[in-house]
Coordinates of C-alpha atoms and ligand atoms in Angstrom, one line a residue:
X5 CA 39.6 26.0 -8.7
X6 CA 37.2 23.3 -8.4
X7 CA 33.3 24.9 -9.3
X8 CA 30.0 23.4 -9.3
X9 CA 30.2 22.8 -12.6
X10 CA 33.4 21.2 -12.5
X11 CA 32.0 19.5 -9.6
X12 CA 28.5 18.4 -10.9
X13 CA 30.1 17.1 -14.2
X14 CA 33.4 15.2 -12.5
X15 CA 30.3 13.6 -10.0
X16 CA 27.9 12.4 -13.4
X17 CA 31.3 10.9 -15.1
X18 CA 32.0 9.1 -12.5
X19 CA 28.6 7.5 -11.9
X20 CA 28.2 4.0 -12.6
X21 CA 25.6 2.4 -14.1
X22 CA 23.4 0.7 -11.5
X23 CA 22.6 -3.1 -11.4
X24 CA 20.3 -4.8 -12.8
X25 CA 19.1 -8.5 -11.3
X26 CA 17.0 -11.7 -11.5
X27 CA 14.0 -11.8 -9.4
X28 CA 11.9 -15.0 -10.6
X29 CA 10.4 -16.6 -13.1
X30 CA 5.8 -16.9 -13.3
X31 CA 4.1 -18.3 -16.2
X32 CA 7.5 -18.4 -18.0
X33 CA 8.1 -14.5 -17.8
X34 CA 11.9 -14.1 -16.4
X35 CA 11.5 -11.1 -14.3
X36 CA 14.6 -9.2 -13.9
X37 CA 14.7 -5.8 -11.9
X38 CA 17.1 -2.7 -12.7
X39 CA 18.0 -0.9 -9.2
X40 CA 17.7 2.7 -9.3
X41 CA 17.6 2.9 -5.7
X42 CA 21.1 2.0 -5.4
X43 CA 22.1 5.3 -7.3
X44 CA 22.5 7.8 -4.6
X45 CA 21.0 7.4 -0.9
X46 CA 20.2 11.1 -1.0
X47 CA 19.4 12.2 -4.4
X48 CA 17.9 9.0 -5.9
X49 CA 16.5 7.1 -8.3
X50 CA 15.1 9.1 -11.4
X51 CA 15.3 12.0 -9.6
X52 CA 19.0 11.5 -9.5
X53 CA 18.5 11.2 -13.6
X54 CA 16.0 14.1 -14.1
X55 CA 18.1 16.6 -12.4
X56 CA 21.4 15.9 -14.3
X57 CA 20.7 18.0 -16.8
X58 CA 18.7 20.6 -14.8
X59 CA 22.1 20.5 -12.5
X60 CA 24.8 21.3 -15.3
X61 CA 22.5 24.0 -17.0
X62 CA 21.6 25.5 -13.5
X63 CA 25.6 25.7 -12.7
X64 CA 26.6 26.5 -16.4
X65 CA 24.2 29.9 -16.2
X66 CA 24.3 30.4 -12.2
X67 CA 21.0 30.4 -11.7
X68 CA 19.6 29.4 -8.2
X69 CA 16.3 26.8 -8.9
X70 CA 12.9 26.5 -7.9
X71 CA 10.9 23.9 -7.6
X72 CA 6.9 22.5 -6.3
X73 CA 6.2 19.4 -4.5
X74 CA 4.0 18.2 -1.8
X75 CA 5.3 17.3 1.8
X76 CA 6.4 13.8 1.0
X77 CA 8.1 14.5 -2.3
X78 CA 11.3 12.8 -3.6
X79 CA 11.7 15.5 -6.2
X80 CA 12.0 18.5 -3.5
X81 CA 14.3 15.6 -1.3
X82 CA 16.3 15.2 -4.5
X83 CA 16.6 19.1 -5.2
X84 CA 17.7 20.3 -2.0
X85 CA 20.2 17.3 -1.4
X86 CA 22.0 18.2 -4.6
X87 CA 21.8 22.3 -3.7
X88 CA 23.9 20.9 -0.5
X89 CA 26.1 18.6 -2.5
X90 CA 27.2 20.9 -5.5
X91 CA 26.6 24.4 -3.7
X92 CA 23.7 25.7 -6.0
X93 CA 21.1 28.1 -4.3
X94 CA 17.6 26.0 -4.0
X95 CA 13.8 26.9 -3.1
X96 CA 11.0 24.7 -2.3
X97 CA 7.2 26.0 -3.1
X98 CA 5.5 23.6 -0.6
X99 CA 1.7 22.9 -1.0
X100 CA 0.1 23.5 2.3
X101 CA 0.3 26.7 4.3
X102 CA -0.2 24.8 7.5
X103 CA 3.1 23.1 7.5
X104 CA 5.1 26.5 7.9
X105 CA 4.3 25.4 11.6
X106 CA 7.4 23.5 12.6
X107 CA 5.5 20.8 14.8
X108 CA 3.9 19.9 11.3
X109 CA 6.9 19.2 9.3
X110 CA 7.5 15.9 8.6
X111 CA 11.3 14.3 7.4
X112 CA 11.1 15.2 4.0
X113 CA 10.8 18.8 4.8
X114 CA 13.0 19.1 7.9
X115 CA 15.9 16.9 5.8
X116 CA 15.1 19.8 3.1
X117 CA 15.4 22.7 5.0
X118 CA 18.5 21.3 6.9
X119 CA 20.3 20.9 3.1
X120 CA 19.5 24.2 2.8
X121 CA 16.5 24.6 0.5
X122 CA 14.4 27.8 1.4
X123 CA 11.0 26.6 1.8
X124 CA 7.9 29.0 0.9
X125 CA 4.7 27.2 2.5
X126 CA 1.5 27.8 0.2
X127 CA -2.2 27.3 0.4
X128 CA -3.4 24.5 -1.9
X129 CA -5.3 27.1 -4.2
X130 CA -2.4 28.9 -4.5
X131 CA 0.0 25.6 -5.4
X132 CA -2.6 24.8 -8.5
X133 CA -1.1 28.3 -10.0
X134 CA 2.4 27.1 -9.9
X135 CA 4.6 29.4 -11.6
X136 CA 1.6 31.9 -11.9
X137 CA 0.8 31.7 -8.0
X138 CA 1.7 35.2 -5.9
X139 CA 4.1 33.9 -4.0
X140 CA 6.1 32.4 -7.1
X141 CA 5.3 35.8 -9.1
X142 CA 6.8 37.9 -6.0
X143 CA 10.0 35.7 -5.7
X144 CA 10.7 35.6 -9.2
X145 CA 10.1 39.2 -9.9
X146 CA 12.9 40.5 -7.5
X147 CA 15.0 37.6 -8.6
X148 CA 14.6 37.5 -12.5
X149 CA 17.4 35.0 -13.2
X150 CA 15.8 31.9 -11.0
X151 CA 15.0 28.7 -13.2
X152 CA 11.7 27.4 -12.4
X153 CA 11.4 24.0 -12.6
X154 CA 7.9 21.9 -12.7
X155 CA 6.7 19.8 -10.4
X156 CA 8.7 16.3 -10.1
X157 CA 11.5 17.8 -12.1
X158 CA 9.4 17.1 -15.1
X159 CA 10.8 19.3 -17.7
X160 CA 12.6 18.6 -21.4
X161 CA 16.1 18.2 -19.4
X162 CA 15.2 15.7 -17.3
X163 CA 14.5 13.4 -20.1
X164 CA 18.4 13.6 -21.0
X165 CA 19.1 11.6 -17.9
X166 CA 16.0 9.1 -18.2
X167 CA 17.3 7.9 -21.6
X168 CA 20.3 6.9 -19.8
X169 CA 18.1 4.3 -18.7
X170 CA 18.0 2.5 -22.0
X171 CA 21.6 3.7 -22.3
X172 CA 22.4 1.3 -20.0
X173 CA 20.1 -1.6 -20.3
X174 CA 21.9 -2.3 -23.7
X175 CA 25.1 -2.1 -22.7
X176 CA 24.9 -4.5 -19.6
X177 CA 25.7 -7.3 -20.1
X178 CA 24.7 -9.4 -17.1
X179 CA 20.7 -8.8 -18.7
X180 CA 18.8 -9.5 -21.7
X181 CA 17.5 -6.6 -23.6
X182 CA 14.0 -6.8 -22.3
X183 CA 11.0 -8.1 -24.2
X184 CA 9.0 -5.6 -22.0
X185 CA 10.4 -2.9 -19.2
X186 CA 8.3 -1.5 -16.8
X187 CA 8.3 1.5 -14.9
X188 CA 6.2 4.0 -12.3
X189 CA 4.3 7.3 -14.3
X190 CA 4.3 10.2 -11.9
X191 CA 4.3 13.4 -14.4
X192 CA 5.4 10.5 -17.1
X193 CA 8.5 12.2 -17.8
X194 CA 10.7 9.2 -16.8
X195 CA 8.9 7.5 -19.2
X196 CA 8.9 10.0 -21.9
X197 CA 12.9 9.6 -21.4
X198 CA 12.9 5.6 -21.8
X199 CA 10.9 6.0 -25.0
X200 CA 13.7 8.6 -26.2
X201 CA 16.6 6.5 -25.1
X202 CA 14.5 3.2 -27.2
X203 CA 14.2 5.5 -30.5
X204 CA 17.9 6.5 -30.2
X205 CA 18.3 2.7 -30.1
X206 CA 16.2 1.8 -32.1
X207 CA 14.5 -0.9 -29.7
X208 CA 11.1 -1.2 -31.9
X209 CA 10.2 -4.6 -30.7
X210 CA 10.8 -3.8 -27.4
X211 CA 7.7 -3.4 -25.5
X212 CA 7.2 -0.2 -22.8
X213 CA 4.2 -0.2 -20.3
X214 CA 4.0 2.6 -17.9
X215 CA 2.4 1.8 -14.6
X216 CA 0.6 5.5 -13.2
X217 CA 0.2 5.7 -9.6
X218 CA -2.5 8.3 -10.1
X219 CA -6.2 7.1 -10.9
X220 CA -7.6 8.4 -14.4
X221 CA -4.2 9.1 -15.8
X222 CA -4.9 8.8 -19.4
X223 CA -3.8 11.9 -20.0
X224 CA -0.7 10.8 -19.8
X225 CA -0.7 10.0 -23.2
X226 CA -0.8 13.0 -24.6
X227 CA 1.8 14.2 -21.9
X228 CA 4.2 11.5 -23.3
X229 CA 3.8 12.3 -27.1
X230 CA 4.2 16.3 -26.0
X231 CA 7.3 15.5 -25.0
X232 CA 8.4 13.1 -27.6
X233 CA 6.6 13.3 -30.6
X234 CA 8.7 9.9 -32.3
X235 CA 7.2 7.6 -29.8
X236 CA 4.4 6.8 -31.8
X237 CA 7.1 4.4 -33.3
X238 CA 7.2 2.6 -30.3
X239 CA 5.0 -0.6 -28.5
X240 CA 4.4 1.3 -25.2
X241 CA 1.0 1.6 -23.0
X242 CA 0.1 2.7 -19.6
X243 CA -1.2 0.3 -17.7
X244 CA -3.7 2.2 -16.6
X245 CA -5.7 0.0 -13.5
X246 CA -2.5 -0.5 -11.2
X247 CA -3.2 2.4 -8.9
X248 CA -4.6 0.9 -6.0
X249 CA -7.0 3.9 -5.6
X250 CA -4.7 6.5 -6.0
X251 CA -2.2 8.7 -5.7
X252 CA -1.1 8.1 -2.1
X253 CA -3.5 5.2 -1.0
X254 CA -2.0 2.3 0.2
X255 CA -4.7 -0.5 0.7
X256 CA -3.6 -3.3 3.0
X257 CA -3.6 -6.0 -0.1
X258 CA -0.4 -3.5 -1.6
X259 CA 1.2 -3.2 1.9
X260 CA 0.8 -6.8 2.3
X261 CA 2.5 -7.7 -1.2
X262 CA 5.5 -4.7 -0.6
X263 CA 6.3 -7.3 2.9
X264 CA 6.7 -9.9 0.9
X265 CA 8.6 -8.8 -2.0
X266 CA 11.0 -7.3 0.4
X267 CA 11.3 -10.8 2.6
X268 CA 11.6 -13.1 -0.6
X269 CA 13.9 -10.4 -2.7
X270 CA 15.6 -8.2 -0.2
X271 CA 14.7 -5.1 -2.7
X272 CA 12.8 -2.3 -0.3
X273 CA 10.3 -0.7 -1.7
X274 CA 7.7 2.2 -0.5
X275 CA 4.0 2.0 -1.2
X276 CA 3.9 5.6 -3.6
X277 CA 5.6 4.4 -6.8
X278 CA 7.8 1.6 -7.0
X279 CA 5.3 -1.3 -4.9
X280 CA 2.4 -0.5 -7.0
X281 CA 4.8 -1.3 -9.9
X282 CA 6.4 -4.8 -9.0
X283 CA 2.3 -5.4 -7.8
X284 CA 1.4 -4.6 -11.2
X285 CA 4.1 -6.3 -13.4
X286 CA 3.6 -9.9 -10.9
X287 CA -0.5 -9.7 -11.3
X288 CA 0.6 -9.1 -15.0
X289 CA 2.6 -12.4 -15.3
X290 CA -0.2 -14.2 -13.1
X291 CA -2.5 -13.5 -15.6
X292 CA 0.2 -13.8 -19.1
X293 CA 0.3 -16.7 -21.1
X294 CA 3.2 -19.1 -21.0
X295 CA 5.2 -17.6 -23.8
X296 CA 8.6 -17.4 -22.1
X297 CA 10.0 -13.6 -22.4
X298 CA 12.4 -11.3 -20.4
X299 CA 10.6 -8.8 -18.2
X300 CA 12.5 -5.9 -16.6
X301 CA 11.2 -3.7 -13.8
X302 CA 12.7 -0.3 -13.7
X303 CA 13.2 0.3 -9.9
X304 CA 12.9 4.6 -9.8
X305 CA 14.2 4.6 -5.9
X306 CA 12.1 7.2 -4.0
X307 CA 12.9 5.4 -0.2
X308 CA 13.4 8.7 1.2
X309 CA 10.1 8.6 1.7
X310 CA 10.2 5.5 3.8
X311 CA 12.1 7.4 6.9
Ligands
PLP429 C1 8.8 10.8 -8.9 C2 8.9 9.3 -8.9 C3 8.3 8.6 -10.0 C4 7.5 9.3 -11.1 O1 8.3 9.8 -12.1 P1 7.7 10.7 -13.3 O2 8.9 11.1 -14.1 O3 7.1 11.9 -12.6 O4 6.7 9.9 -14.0 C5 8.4 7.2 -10.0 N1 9.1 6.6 -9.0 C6 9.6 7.2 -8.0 C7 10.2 6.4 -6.9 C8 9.5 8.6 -7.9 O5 10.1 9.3 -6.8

């Protein structure tokens, strides 16, 4: 009898490692990018690697799984895509009570609802409560067993499937080992998961800059070493100036610089995460010096959100 454990481990075995390539070479910094967004088509990128562990534990205990996001967000996408594909029990806690209203749900959500997540539509007062809102309280209290898992996926599993990443960069051999990878900071747990996959490597010389798509996100450091108190081992920063305004904003000068890396690369990208990263990591190598070094970018996927 095939189960969704069975399934969901059979489906992780069998995953290969995705590709990395060469994009180009400025100032004598080889950039090279790693393409996440060749994972999965529905349940991509990190998200794919954050919810590997969530997956097997959730199927392992049979416990359904609840989860936060906003109405354009590639974790809830993720989540209810895999509740389809492996037959787990799914809920969505949606911020904004207005898009209960059918007429107001855009693809993310309708795609949701249609792989069967049960979506619970709450005010954005109510959303800054999270677990501790009334509507998570109420659900949770008739149904003791549900997993709640934080926003983006971000919990201590989801860095098991992030350190995969460095997993493997050092075994593929079509790449250097980076002199410096790069990669979107959301939450910061993919990051926090890189950093764990370098310790268990021992990749010390190795430098790791996170690029936050939200604007003041210094805290992230903290976030990072909560998770992972080794890193402090490590050469990693946030780059912390490469938002572009934002969370969400997507000034013309970005837009314009996504259309061209897609026309010169043929890599898509979408304007949340991953284009203000290869914006980012190509103003970085404008300005670098002209000591030549191996730069990889760490595609996360996300292109859901494109649709
Ligand atoms: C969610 C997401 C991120 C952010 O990941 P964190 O682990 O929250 O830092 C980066 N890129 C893409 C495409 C995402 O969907």
């Amino acid at each position: 009898m095939t189960t969704p454990l069975n399934n969901i481990q059979d489906f992780f075995t069998h995953l290969p490692p995705t590709p990395s390539h060469y994009l180009t070479t400025i100032h004598n910094k080889r950039l090279w990018i790693k393409r996440d967004d060749m994972n999965d088509s529905e349940i991509q990128g990190n998200k794919l690697r954050k919810l590997k562990a969530i997956l097997l534990t959730a199927a392992l205990q049979q416990r359904a799984l609840l989860s936060f996001g906003g109405a354009y967000s590639n974790h809830i996408a993720a989540l209810a895509a895999a509740g389809k594909r492996f037959d787990l029990t799914t809920l969505g806690v949606i911020r904004g009570e207005e898009l209960a209203d059918p007429n107001r749900q855009n693809a993310t959500l309708k795609t949701a609802q249609a792989n069967g997540m049960q979506l619970h539509f709450v005010s954005r007062s109510e959303y800054r409560h999270k677990a501790k809102g009334k509507t998570v309280q109420q659900l949770t209290k008739d149904n003791p067993t549900w997993w709640i898992i934080p926003e983006g996926g971000s919990n201590q599993h989801a860095l098991v499937g992030t350190s995969n990443i460095i997993d493997e960069i050092v075994t593929d051999k079509t790449i250097p080992t980076p002199d410096t990878l790069f990669c979107a900071c959301g939450t910061g747990a993919t990051l926090a998961g890189i950093l764990q996959g370098a310790v268990r490597h021992g990749l010390h010389d190795m430098r790791v800059v996170g690029v936050p798509v939200l604007k003041g996100a210094d805290f992230l450091y903290d976030t990072i070493r909560a998770f992972n108190p080794r890193v402090d081992n490590l050469n990693w920063s946030l780059q912390l100036n490469a938002h572009a305004g934002g969370y969400g904003k997507t000034p013309s000068e970005l837009l314009t610089f996504i259309a061209w890396f897609q026309q010169t690369f043929a890599v898509p990208l979408e304007p949340i995460y991953t284009g203000k990263l290869c914006h980012a990591v190509f103003t970085l190598a404008k300005q670098s010096d002209s000591k030549a070094e191996d730069w990889l970018i760490y595609h996360s996927g996300g292109l859901q959100g494109n649709q």
